[in-house]
Amino acid sequence: MQIEGSHVLITGASGGLGQAVAHALAARGARLTLTSRRAELLEDLAGELGAAVIVADLSSSEDVVRLAAEASGTDVLVANAGIPAAGRLESFTVEQVDRVIDVNLRSAIVLTHALLPGMFERRRGHLVFMSSIAGKTTVPGDPLYHATKYGLRGFSAAMRMDLHGTGVSSSCIFPGFIRDAGIFADSGVKLPPGVGTRTPEDVGRAVVSAIERDRGEIEVATFSQRAGARVAGLAPDLSAAMVRRSGGPRIAREMDAALRDKR
Ligand SMILES: NC(=O)c1ccc[n+]([C@@H]2O[C@H](COP(=O)([O-])OP(=O)(O)OC[C@H]3O[C@@H](n4cnc5c(N)ncnc54)[C@H](OP(=O)(O)O)[C@@H]3O)[C@@H](O)[C@H]2O)c1
């Protein structure tokens, strides 16, 4: 699908990866609408990119409905907003559980539900879901995040099948550890040697490629993380043993400690 001139709605646009995705799509001539809760950050970015802004809290079902109505002409949805949700399940309140599911998964599904009819009418559109390599392989102490990221992966793959032949399609992006900006960079956690990181700009390029070349899945991760995802798909118990031995529990504990205030 051609990006130039298309109306693109980006959720989580104030965040590390959202900003990089916005820059990449603006460079391709997209007409952007940026959304998140932090109006000031969005206004600054929108001023730079000539974009529109809709402030919305995706944990509020009323806000999601209002956002979809105000952005009804959207050709491309980039469902990128996400709460890190690091930590063992028993450390969350039920209210926090609901918020993680609402922001990371439910908002993407409800926005898709609301925006699809317009895309069908125009016989053109694209859905991009920001999962994570955590949507393909698990680490200890992060079950809620995994649930939402595996959920987005399943939703995107199933939608892609249902959308076949409609002029609308669906892609899922799987970033690994991303340096310089975003959840992982904000945590300050150090990785064991050999794991490696990619950049927010790599994620921006992946989103462009997903839309222009209609790619179902794109991993934006180093070789070792992509290999880990393959092993997890073929032999989950072997993968769990490898993760336990290679520093996975330590990384999960440190991410939990660093990111608790984002729940
Ligand atoms: N960075 C990484 O290493 C990495 C790796 C794999 C996957 N990902 C995924 O990439 C996506 C973007 O992550 P990031 O690294 O850019 O994180 P980030 O910098 O923390 O940004 C998160 C974004 O989500 C928005 N958000 C959070 N709660 C919200 C709510 N209740 N309502 C509306 N918006 C909300 C935030 O906006 P406001 O605070 O302004 O509302 C912000 O724009 C996420 O889905 C994340 O899971 C990131």
PDB file of C-alpha atoms and ligand atoms in Angstrom:
ATOM      1  CA  MET A   1       0.000   0.000   0.000  1.00  0.00           C
ATOM      2  CA  GLN A   2       1.245   3.487  -0.824  1.00  0.00           C
ATOM      3  CA  ILE A   3       1.904   5.525   2.306  1.00  0.00           C
ATOM      4  CA  GLU A   4       2.084   8.956   0.666  1.00  0.00           C
ATOM      5  CA  GLY A   5      -1.176  10.818   1.258  1.00  0.00           C
ATOM      6  CA  SER A   6      -2.617   8.055   3.474  1.00  0.00           C
ATOM      7  CA  HIS A   7      -4.200   8.940   6.819  1.00  0.00           C
ATOM      8  CA  VAL A   8      -2.216   7.164   9.526  1.00  0.00           C
ATOM      9  CA  LEU A   9      -3.226   6.942  13.184  1.00  0.00           C
ATOM     10  CA  ILE A  10      -0.336   6.105  15.565  1.00  0.00           C
ATOM     11  CA  THR A  11      -1.105   5.170  19.176  1.00  0.00           C
ATOM     12  CA  GLY A  12       1.648   5.566  21.754  1.00  0.00           C
ATOM     13  CA  ALA A  13       3.102   8.302  19.540  1.00  0.00           C
ATOM     14  CA  SER A  14       4.704  10.148  22.471  1.00  0.00           C
ATOM     15  CA  GLY A  15       6.923   7.170  23.345  1.00  0.00           C
ATOM     16  CA  GLY A  16      10.369   6.130  22.172  1.00  0.00           C
ATOM     17  CA  LEU A  17       9.292   3.830  19.359  1.00  0.00           C
ATOM     18  CA  GLY A  18       6.125   5.787  18.524  1.00  0.00           C
ATOM     19  CA  GLN A  19       8.165   8.912  17.779  1.00  0.00           C
ATOM     20  CA  ALA A  20      10.525   6.957  15.510  1.00  0.00           C
ATOM     21  CA  VAL A  21       7.573   5.385  13.672  1.00  0.00           C
ATOM     22  CA  ALA A  22       6.010   8.849  13.264  1.00  0.00           C
ATOM     23  CA  HIS A  23       9.230  10.234  11.761  1.00  0.00           C
ATOM     24  CA  ALA A  24       9.566   7.275   9.370  1.00  0.00           C
ATOM     25  CA  LEU A  25       5.971   7.568   8.142  1.00  0.00           C
ATOM     26  CA  ALA A  26       6.136  11.375   7.864  1.00  0.00           C
ATOM     27  CA  ALA A  27       9.229  10.989   5.668  1.00  0.00           C
ATOM     28  CA  ARG A  28       7.069   8.801   3.359  1.00  0.00           C
ATOM     29  CA  GLY A  29       4.423  11.533   3.059  1.00  0.00           C
ATOM     30  CA  ALA A  30       1.811  10.133   5.467  1.00  0.00           C
ATOM     31  CA  ARG A  31      -0.871  12.414   6.939  1.00  0.00           C
ATOM     32  CA  LEU A  32      -0.385  11.624  10.591  1.00  0.00           C
ATOM     33  CA  THR A  33      -2.673  11.683  13.581  1.00  0.00           C
ATOM     34  CA  LEU A  34      -0.763  11.159  16.825  1.00  0.00           C
ATOM     35  CA  THR A  35      -2.380   9.947  20.012  1.00  0.00           C
ATOM     36  CA  SER A  36      -1.435   9.226  23.646  1.00  0.00           C
ATOM     37  CA  ARG A  37      -2.142  10.888  27.014  1.00  0.00           C
ATOM     38  CA  ARG A  38       0.730  13.421  27.116  1.00  0.00           C
ATOM     39  CA  ALA A  39      -0.595  16.380  25.119  1.00  0.00           C
ATOM     40  CA  GLU A  40       2.526  18.524  25.357  1.00  0.00           C
ATOM     41  CA  LEU A  41       4.862  15.859  23.954  1.00  0.00           C
ATOM     42  CA  LEU A  42       2.403  15.115  21.151  1.00  0.00           C
ATOM     43  CA  GLU A  43       1.998  18.808  20.267  1.00  0.00           C
ATOM     44  CA  ASP A  44       5.789  19.249  19.994  1.00  0.00           C
ATOM     45  CA  LEU A  45       6.126  16.237  17.694  1.00  0.00           C
ATOM     46  CA  ALA A  46       3.042  17.209  15.694  1.00  0.00           C
ATOM     47  CA  GLY A  47       4.466  20.714  15.169  1.00  0.00           C
ATOM     48  CA  GLU A  48       7.653  19.197  13.798  1.00  0.00           C
ATOM     49  CA  LEU A  49       5.874  16.720  11.491  1.00  0.00           C
ATOM     50  CA  GLY A  50       2.756  18.687  10.527  1.00  0.00           C
ATOM     51  CA  ALA A  51       0.529  16.114  12.223  1.00  0.00           C
ATOM     52  CA  ALA A  52      -2.830  16.238  14.014  1.00  0.00           C
ATOM     53  CA  VAL A  53      -3.189  15.317  17.699  1.00  0.00           C
ATOM     54  CA  ILE A  54      -5.931  13.510  19.607  1.00  0.00           C
ATOM     55  CA  VAL A  55      -5.305  13.112  23.339  1.00  0.00           C
ATOM     56  CA  ALA A  56      -6.798   9.863  24.669  1.00  0.00           C
ATOM     57  CA  ASP A  57      -6.326   7.389  27.510  1.00  0.00           C
ATOM     58  CA  LEU A  58      -6.548   3.906  25.998  1.00  0.00           C
ATOM     59  CA  SER A  59      -7.400   2.358  29.363  1.00  0.00           C
ATOM     60  CA  SER A  60     -10.746   4.208  29.121  1.00  0.00           C
ATOM     61  CA  SER A  61     -13.267   2.507  26.825  1.00  0.00           C
ATOM     62  CA  GLU A  62     -15.032   5.875  26.300  1.00  0.00           C
ATOM     63  CA  ASP A  63     -11.770   7.443  25.136  1.00  0.00           C
ATOM     64  CA  VAL A  64     -11.143   4.562  22.706  1.00  0.00           C
ATOM     65  CA  VAL A  65     -14.610   5.036  21.168  1.00  0.00           C
ATOM     66  CA  ARG A  66     -14.081   8.819  20.923  1.00  0.00           C
ATOM     67  CA  LEU A  67     -10.621   8.356  19.387  1.00  0.00           C
ATOM     68  CA  ALA A  68     -11.994   5.975  16.744  1.00  0.00           C
ATOM     69  CA  ALA A  69     -14.804   8.410  15.898  1.00  0.00           C
ATOM     70  CA  GLU A  70     -12.458  11.410  15.632  1.00  0.00           C
ATOM     71  CA  ALA A  71     -10.011   9.389  13.475  1.00  0.00           C
ATOM     72  CA  SER A  72     -12.675   7.687  11.348  1.00  0.00           C
ATOM     73  CA  GLY A  73     -10.916   8.458   8.048  1.00  0.00           C
ATOM     74  CA  THR A  74      -7.866   6.392   9.049  1.00  0.00           C
ATOM     75  CA  ASP A  75      -6.294   4.300   6.254  1.00  0.00           C
ATOM     76  CA  VAL A  76      -3.484   2.880   8.377  1.00  0.00           C
ATOM     77  CA  LEU A  77      -3.682   2.064  12.087  1.00  0.00           C
ATOM     78  CA  VAL A  78      -0.382   1.647  13.911  1.00  0.00           C
ATOM     79  CA  ALA A  79      -1.404   0.150  17.278  1.00  0.00           C
ATOM     80  CA  ASN A  80       1.828   0.801  19.121  1.00  0.00           C
ATOM     81  CA  ALA A  81       0.841   1.953  22.643  1.00  0.00           C
ATOM     82  CA  GLY A  82       2.049  -0.334  25.383  1.00  0.00           C
ATOM     83  CA  ILE A  83       2.586  -0.592  29.121  1.00  0.00           C
ATOM     84  CA  PRO A  84       5.736  -2.583  30.030  1.00  0.00           C
ATOM     85  CA  ALA A  85       3.879  -4.662  32.714  1.00  0.00           C
ATOM     86  CA  ALA A  86       7.097  -6.241  33.975  1.00  0.00           C
ATOM     87  CA  GLY A  87       6.719  -8.341  37.131  1.00  0.00           C
ATOM     88  CA  ARG A  88       5.106 -11.513  38.445  1.00  0.00           C
ATOM     89  CA  LEU A  89       1.329 -11.702  38.218  1.00  0.00           C
ATOM     90  CA  GLU A  90       0.806 -11.717  42.002  1.00  0.00           C
ATOM     91  CA  SER A  91       2.556  -8.336  42.247  1.00  0.00           C
ATOM     92  CA  PHE A  92      -0.255  -6.660  40.209  1.00  0.00           C
ATOM     93  CA  THR A  93      -3.611  -5.438  41.473  1.00  0.00           C
ATOM     94  CA  VAL A  94      -6.638  -6.479  39.419  1.00  0.00           C
ATOM     95  CA  GLU A  95      -7.014  -2.838  38.376  1.00  0.00           C
ATOM     96  CA  GLN A  96      -3.453  -2.900  36.998  1.00  0.00           C
ATOM     97  CA  VAL A  97      -4.154  -6.197  35.210  1.00  0.00           C
ATOM     98  CA  ASP A  98      -7.175  -4.631  33.524  1.00  0.00           C
ATOM     99  CA  ARG A  99      -5.202  -1.538  32.526  1.00  0.00           C
ATOM    100  CA  VAL A 100      -2.425  -3.580  30.897  1.00  0.00           C
ATOM    101  CA  ILE A 101      -4.916  -5.675  28.918  1.00  0.00           C
ATOM    102  CA  ASP A 102      -6.965  -2.600  27.968  1.00  0.00           C
ATOM    103  CA  VAL A 103      -4.005  -0.544  26.719  1.00  0.00           C
ATOM    104  CA  ASN A 104      -1.846  -3.291  25.190  1.00  0.00           C
ATOM    105  CA  LEU A 105      -4.522  -5.498  23.628  1.00  0.00           C
ATOM    106  CA  ARG A 106      -8.141  -4.374  23.936  1.00  0.00           C
ATOM    107  CA  SER A 107      -7.575  -0.873  22.501  1.00  0.00           C
ATOM    108  CA  ALA A 108      -5.897  -2.367  19.406  1.00  0.00           C
ATOM    109  CA  ILE A 109      -8.826  -4.743  18.835  1.00  0.00           C
ATOM    110  CA  VAL A 110     -11.535  -2.125  19.433  1.00  0.00           C
ATOM    111  CA  LEU A 111      -9.817   0.470  17.219  1.00  0.00           C
ATOM    112  CA  THR A 112      -9.530  -2.163  14.483  1.00  0.00           C
ATOM    113  CA  HIS A 113     -13.226  -3.016  14.890  1.00  0.00           C
ATOM    114  CA  ALA A 114     -14.187   0.656  14.601  1.00  0.00           C
ATOM    115  CA  LEU A 115     -11.869   1.644  11.742  1.00  0.00           C
ATOM    116  CA  LEU A 116     -12.289  -1.405   9.478  1.00  0.00           C
ATOM    117  CA  PRO A 117     -15.687  -0.459   7.962  1.00  0.00           C
ATOM    118  CA  GLY A 118     -14.199   2.762   6.523  1.00  0.00           C
ATOM    119  CA  MET A 119     -11.202   0.840   5.173  1.00  0.00           C
ATOM    120  CA  PHE A 120     -13.532  -1.740   3.566  1.00  0.00           C
ATOM    121  CA  GLU A 121     -15.561   1.049   1.934  1.00  0.00           C
ATOM    122  CA  ARG A 122     -12.429   2.583   0.446  1.00  0.00           C
ATOM    123  CA  ARG A 123     -11.065  -0.926  -0.298  1.00  0.00           C
ATOM    124  CA  ARG A 124      -7.705   0.121   1.088  1.00  0.00           C
ATOM    125  CA  GLY A 125      -6.123   0.020   4.491  1.00  0.00           C
ATOM    126  CA  HIS A 126      -3.487  -1.520   6.672  1.00  0.00           C
ATOM    127  CA  LEU A 127      -3.269  -2.542  10.326  1.00  0.00           C
ATOM    128  CA  VAL A 128       0.099  -2.625  12.098  1.00  0.00           C
ATOM    129  CA  PHE A 129       0.336  -4.133  15.578  1.00  0.00           C
ATOM    130  CA  MET A 130       3.392  -3.528  17.763  1.00  0.00           C
ATOM    131  CA  SER A 131       3.984  -6.833  19.482  1.00  0.00           C
ATOM    132  CA  SER A 132       7.469  -7.751  20.732  1.00  0.00           C
ATOM    133  CA  ILE A 133       9.868 -10.659  20.542  1.00  0.00           C
ATOM    134  CA  ALA A 134       8.061 -11.283  23.876  1.00  0.00           C
ATOM    135  CA  GLY A 135       5.160 -12.316  21.624  1.00  0.00           C
ATOM    136  CA  LYS A 136       7.210 -15.284  20.433  1.00  0.00           C
ATOM    137  CA  THR A 137       9.265 -16.359  23.433  1.00  0.00           C
ATOM    138  CA  THR A 138       8.921 -15.997  27.206  1.00  0.00           C
ATOM    139  CA  VAL A 139      11.157 -14.924  30.094  1.00  0.00           C
ATOM    140  CA  PRO A 140      10.367 -15.497  33.783  1.00  0.00           C
ATOM    141  CA  GLY A 141       8.477 -12.816  35.728  1.00  0.00           C
ATOM    142  CA  ASP A 142       6.620 -11.131  32.858  1.00  0.00           C
ATOM    143  CA  PRO A 143       3.386 -13.084  32.221  1.00  0.00           C
ATOM    144  CA  LEU A 144       0.990 -10.184  31.620  1.00  0.00           C
ATOM    145  CA  TYR A 145       3.229  -8.537  29.050  1.00  0.00           C
ATOM    146  CA  HIS A 146       3.655 -11.861  27.254  1.00  0.00           C
ATOM    147  CA  ALA A 147      -0.108 -12.479  27.316  1.00  0.00           C
ATOM    148  CA  THR A 148      -0.774  -9.183  25.552  1.00  0.00           C
ATOM    149  CA  LYS A 149       2.092  -9.501  23.071  1.00  0.00           C
ATOM    150  CA  TYR A 150       1.204 -13.118  22.127  1.00  0.00           C
ATOM    151  CA  GLY A 151      -2.382 -11.847  21.905  1.00  0.00           C
ATOM    152  CA  LEU A 152      -1.498  -9.150  19.377  1.00  0.00           C
ATOM    153  CA  ARG A 153       0.438 -11.688  17.333  1.00  0.00           C
ATOM    154  CA  GLY A 154      -2.539 -14.066  17.197  1.00  0.00           C
ATOM    155  CA  PHE A 155      -4.961 -11.255  16.442  1.00  0.00           C
ATOM    156  CA  SER A 156      -2.843  -9.867  13.601  1.00  0.00           C
ATOM    157  CA  ALA A 157      -2.239 -13.278  12.005  1.00  0.00           C
ATOM    158  CA  ALA A 158      -5.933 -14.209  12.184  1.00  0.00           C
ATOM    159  CA  MET A 159      -7.079 -10.813  10.885  1.00  0.00           C
ATOM    160  CA  ARG A 160      -4.635 -11.136   8.006  1.00  0.00           C
ATOM    161  CA  MET A 161      -6.360 -14.365   6.970  1.00  0.00           C
ATOM    162  CA  ASP A 162      -9.846 -12.842   7.258  1.00  0.00           C
ATOM    163  CA  LEU A 163      -8.817  -9.725   5.340  1.00  0.00           C
ATOM    164  CA  HIS A 164      -7.385 -11.593   2.371  1.00  0.00           C
ATOM    165  CA  GLY A 165      -8.797 -10.143  -0.864  1.00  0.00           C
ATOM    166  CA  THR A 166     -10.429  -7.101   0.770  1.00  0.00           C
ATOM    167  CA  GLY A 167      -7.774  -4.500  -0.067  1.00  0.00           C
ATOM    168  CA  VAL A 168      -6.984  -4.260   3.655  1.00  0.00           C
ATOM    169  CA  SER A 169      -4.211  -6.192   5.357  1.00  0.00           C
ATOM    170  CA  SER A 170      -2.511  -6.700   8.703  1.00  0.00           C
ATOM    171  CA  SER A 171       1.095  -6.858   9.915  1.00  0.00           C
ATOM    172  CA  CYS A 172       2.739  -7.547  13.231  1.00  0.00           C
ATOM    173  CA  ILE A 173       6.098  -6.104  14.335  1.00  0.00           C
ATOM    174  CA  PHE A 174       8.304  -7.934  16.847  1.00  0.00           C
ATOM    175  CA  PRO A 175      11.001  -5.670  18.308  1.00  0.00           C
ATOM    176  CA  GLY A 176      13.639  -7.234  20.530  1.00  0.00           C
ATOM    177  CA  PHE A 177      15.661  -5.084  22.932  1.00  0.00           C
ATOM    178  CA  ILE A 178      15.746  -1.530  21.492  1.00  0.00           C
ATOM    179  CA  ARG A 179      18.440   0.943  22.555  1.00  0.00           C
ATOM    180  CA  ASP A 180      18.413   4.772  22.778  1.00  0.00           C
ATOM    181  CA  ALA A 181      14.669   5.297  23.471  1.00  0.00           C
ATOM    182  CA  GLY A 182      11.621   3.441  24.716  1.00  0.00           C
ATOM    183  CA  ILE A 183      10.774   0.929  27.434  1.00  0.00           C
ATOM    184  CA  PHE A 184      14.023  -1.024  27.475  1.00  0.00           C
ATOM    185  CA  ALA A 185      16.313   2.006  27.117  1.00  0.00           C
ATOM    186  CA  ASP A 186      14.383   3.775  29.923  1.00  0.00           C
ATOM    187  CA  SER A 187      14.926   0.788  32.240  1.00  0.00           C
ATOM    188  CA  GLY A 188      18.729   1.160  32.143  1.00  0.00           C
ATOM    189  CA  VAL A 189      19.071  -2.648  32.387  1.00  0.00           C
ATOM    190  CA  LYS A 190      22.372  -4.140  31.129  1.00  0.00           C
ATOM    191  CA  LEU A 191      22.170  -7.158  28.825  1.00  0.00           C
ATOM    192  CA  PRO A 192      24.528 -10.152  28.929  1.00  0.00           C
ATOM    193  CA  PRO A 193      27.223 -10.156  26.202  1.00  0.00           C
ATOM    194  CA  GLY A 194      26.029 -11.312  22.782  1.00  0.00           C
ATOM    195  CA  VAL A 195      22.338 -10.422  23.186  1.00  0.00           C
ATOM    196  CA  GLY A 196      22.557  -7.069  21.406  1.00  0.00           C
ATOM    197  CA  THR A 197      20.057  -4.342  20.570  1.00  0.00           C
ATOM    198  CA  ARG A 198      18.450  -2.657  17.546  1.00  0.00           C
ATOM    199  CA  THR A 199      17.401   0.991  17.165  1.00  0.00           C
ATOM    200  CA  PRO A 200      14.068   2.865  17.173  1.00  0.00           C
ATOM    201  CA  GLU A 201      14.838   3.836  13.552  1.00  0.00           C
ATOM    202  CA  ASP A 202      14.990   0.113  12.660  1.00  0.00           C
ATOM    203  CA  VAL A 203      11.471  -0.211  14.067  1.00  0.00           C
ATOM    204  CA  GLY A 204      10.321   2.806  12.028  1.00  0.00           C
ATOM    205  CA  ARG A 205      11.726   1.217   8.854  1.00  0.00           C
ATOM    206  CA  ALA A 206      10.017  -2.074   9.693  1.00  0.00           C
ATOM    207  CA  VAL A 207       6.623  -0.373   9.960  1.00  0.00           C
ATOM    208  CA  VAL A 208       7.148   1.331   6.586  1.00  0.00           C
ATOM    209  CA  SER A 209       8.154  -1.981   5.018  1.00  0.00           C
ATOM    210  CA  ALA A 210       5.177  -3.806   6.573  1.00  0.00           C
ATOM    211  CA  ILE A 211       2.760  -1.351   4.960  1.00  0.00           C
ATOM    212  CA  GLU A 212       4.473  -0.878   1.600  1.00  0.00           C
ATOM    213  CA  ARG A 213       5.325  -4.548   1.043  1.00  0.00           C
ATOM    214  CA  ASP A 214       2.411  -6.074   2.968  1.00  0.00           C
ATOM    215  CA  ARG A 215       4.571  -8.245   5.202  1.00  0.00           C
ATOM    216  CA  GLY A 216       2.721 -10.319   7.790  1.00  0.00           C
ATOM    217  CA  GLU A 217       5.481 -10.431  10.397  1.00  0.00           C
ATOM    218  CA  ILE A 218       8.718  -8.493  10.856  1.00  0.00           C
ATOM    219  CA  GLU A 219      11.190  -9.180  13.659  1.00  0.00           C
ATOM    220  CA  VAL A 220      13.384  -6.208  14.604  1.00  0.00           C
ATOM    221  CA  ALA A 221      15.801  -8.130  16.773  1.00  0.00           C
ATOM    222  CA  THR A 222      19.374  -9.384  16.749  1.00  0.00           C
ATOM    223  CA  PHE A 223      20.259 -12.854  15.457  1.00  0.00           C
ATOM    224  CA  SER A 224      20.440 -14.346  18.960  1.00  0.00           C
ATOM    225  CA  GLN A 225      16.966 -13.073  19.887  1.00  0.00           C
ATOM    226  CA  ARG A 226      15.472 -14.290  16.593  1.00  0.00           C
ATOM    227  CA  ALA A 227      17.155 -17.682  17.085  1.00  0.00           C
ATOM    228  CA  GLY A 228      15.714 -17.768  20.626  1.00  0.00           C
ATOM    229  CA  ALA A 229      12.239 -17.191  19.190  1.00  0.00           C
ATOM    230  CA  ARG A 230      12.710 -20.104  16.747  1.00  0.00           C
ATOM    231  CA  VAL A 231      13.783 -22.441  19.591  1.00  0.00           C
ATOM    232  CA  ALA A 232      10.808 -21.288  21.722  1.00  0.00           C
ATOM    233  CA  GLY A 233       8.444 -22.148  18.843  1.00  0.00           C
ATOM    234  CA  LEU A 234       9.903 -25.614  18.308  1.00  0.00           C
ATOM    235  CA  ALA A 235      10.902 -26.665  21.835  1.00  0.00           C
ATOM    236  CA  PRO A 236       9.391 -24.431  24.578  1.00  0.00           C
ATOM    237  CA  ASP A 237      10.849 -26.384  27.520  1.00  0.00           C
ATOM    238  CA  LEU A 238      14.349 -26.309  26.043  1.00  0.00           C
ATOM    239  CA  SER A 239      13.932 -22.585  25.427  1.00  0.00           C
ATOM    240  CA  ALA A 240      12.819 -22.016  29.055  1.00  0.00           C
ATOM    241  CA  ALA A 241      15.904 -23.857  30.338  1.00  0.00           C
ATOM    242  CA  MET A 242      18.173 -21.786  28.081  1.00  0.00           C
ATOM    243  CA  VAL A 243      16.530 -18.510  29.198  1.00  0.00           C
ATOM    244  CA  ARG A 244      16.911 -19.483  32.882  1.00  0.00           C
ATOM    245  CA  ARG A 245      20.637 -20.168  32.376  1.00  0.00           C
ATOM    246  CA  SER A 246      21.380 -17.085  30.259  1.00  0.00           C
ATOM    247  CA  GLY A 247      20.400 -14.308  32.676  1.00  0.00           C
ATOM    248  CA  GLY A 248      16.665 -14.121  31.848  1.00  0.00           C
ATOM    249  CA  PRO A 249      15.492 -14.053  35.508  1.00  0.00           C
ATOM    250  CA  ARG A 250      17.978 -11.276  36.399  1.00  0.00           C
ATOM    251  CA  ILE A 251      16.896  -9.119  33.442  1.00  0.00           C
ATOM    252  CA  ALA A 252      13.208  -9.640  34.331  1.00  0.00           C
ATOM    253  CA  ARG A 253      13.789  -8.661  37.988  1.00  0.00           C
ATOM    254  CA  GLU A 254      15.686  -5.515  36.990  1.00  0.00           C
ATOM    255  CA  MET A 255      13.048  -4.520  34.398  1.00  0.00           C
ATOM    256  CA  ASP A 256      10.344  -4.979  37.056  1.00  0.00           C
ATOM    257  CA  ALA A 257      12.208  -2.763  39.543  1.00  0.00           C
ATOM    258  CA  ALA A 258      12.915  -0.074  36.931  1.00  0.00           C
ATOM    259  CA  LEU A 259       9.470   0.042  35.293  1.00  0.00           C
ATOM    260  CA  ARG A 260       7.001  -0.427  38.191  1.00  0.00           C
ATOM    261  CA  ASP A 261       5.828   3.183  38.051  1.00  0.00           C
ATOM    262  CA  LYS A 262       4.626   2.661  34.429  1.00  0.00           C
ATOM    263  CA  ARG A 263       1.987   0.048  35.402  1.00  0.00           C
TER     264      ARG A 263
HETATM  265  N1  LIG B   1      11.406  -0.360  23.556  1.00  0.00           N
HETATM  266  C1  LIG B   1      11.534  -1.658  23.423  1.00  0.00           C
HETATM  267  O1  LIG B   1      12.637  -2.208  23.677  1.00  0.00           O
HETATM  268  C2  LIG B   1      10.374  -2.495  22.938  1.00  0.00           C
HETATM  269  C3  LIG B   1      10.621  -3.819  22.584  1.00  0.00           C
HETATM  270  C4  LIG B   1       9.567  -4.605  22.146  1.00  0.00           C
HETATM  271  C5  LIG B   1       8.302  -4.072  22.027  1.00  0.00           C
HETATM  272  N2  LIG B   1       8.078  -2.785  22.381  1.00  0.00           N
HETATM  273  C6  LIG B   1       6.700  -2.272  22.241  1.00  0.00           C
HETATM  274  O2  LIG B   1       6.721  -1.081  21.493  1.00  0.00           O
HETATM  275  C7  LIG B   1       5.633  -0.241  21.884  1.00  0.00           C
HETATM  276  C8  LIG B   1       6.151   1.147  22.184  1.00  0.00           C
HETATM  277  O3  LIG B   1       7.030   1.041  23.287  1.00  0.00           O
HETATM  278  P1  LIG B   1       8.118   2.129  23.681  1.00  0.00           P
HETATM  279  O4  LIG B   1       9.372   1.403  23.913  1.00  0.00           O
HETATM  280  O5  LIG B   1       8.072   3.261  22.736  1.00  0.00           O
HETATM  281  O6  LIG B   1       7.526   2.547  25.112  1.00  0.00           O
HETATM  282  P2  LIG B   1       7.342   3.984  25.782  1.00  0.00           P
HETATM  283  O7  LIG B   1       8.430   4.899  25.379  1.00  0.00           O
HETATM  284  O8  LIG B   1       7.113   3.703  27.235  1.00  0.00           O
HETATM  285  O9  LIG B   1       5.998   4.470  25.120  1.00  0.00           O
HETATM  286  C9  LIG B   1       4.762   3.882  25.432  1.00  0.00           C
HETATM  287  C10 LIG B   1       3.678   4.628  24.717  1.00  0.00           C
HETATM  288  O10 LIG B   1       2.397   4.087  25.099  1.00  0.00           O
HETATM  289  C11 LIG B   1       1.567   5.161  25.513  1.00  0.00           C
HETATM  290  N3  LIG B   1       0.630   4.766  26.561  1.00  0.00           N
HETATM  291  C12 LIG B   1       0.911   4.130  27.727  1.00  0.00           C
HETATM  292  N4  LIG B   1      -0.212   4.043  28.468  1.00  0.00           N
HETATM  293  C13 LIG B   1      -1.204   4.647  27.755  1.00  0.00           C
HETATM  294  C14 LIG B   1      -2.587   4.889  28.002  1.00  0.00           C
HETATM  295  N5  LIG B   1      -3.197   4.507  29.150  1.00  0.00           N
HETATM  296  N6  LIG B   1      -3.308   5.540  27.050  1.00  0.00           N
HETATM  297  C15 LIG B   1      -2.720   5.949  25.905  1.00  0.00           C
HETATM  298  N7  LIG B   1      -1.415   5.739  25.609  1.00  0.00           N
HETATM  299  C16 LIG B   1      -0.669   5.093  26.529  1.00  0.00           C
HETATM  300  C17 LIG B   1       2.516   6.223  26.061  1.00  0.00           C
HETATM  301  O11 LIG B   1       1.926   7.509  25.935  1.00  0.00           O
HETATM  302  P3  LIG B   1       1.484   8.458  27.154  1.00  0.00           P
HETATM  303  O12 LIG B   1       2.316   8.117  28.345  1.00  0.00           O
HETATM  304  O13 LIG B   1       1.723   9.835  26.607  1.00  0.00           O
HETATM  305  O14 LIG B   1       0.043   8.164  27.323  1.00  0.00           O
HETATM  306  C18 LIG B   1       3.680   6.104  25.090  1.00  0.00           C
HETATM  307  O15 LIG B   1       3.428   6.880  23.944  1.00  0.00           O
HETATM  308  C19 LIG B   1       4.975  -0.930  23.074  1.00  0.00           C
HETATM  309  O16 LIG B   1       3.830  -1.633  22.662  1.00  0.00           O
HETATM  310  C20 LIG B   1       6.047  -1.888  23.556  1.00  0.00           C
HETATM  311  O17 LIG B   1       5.499  -2.998  24.233  1.00  0.00           O
HETATM  312  C21 LIG B   1       9.080  -1.984  22.827  1.00  0.00           C
END
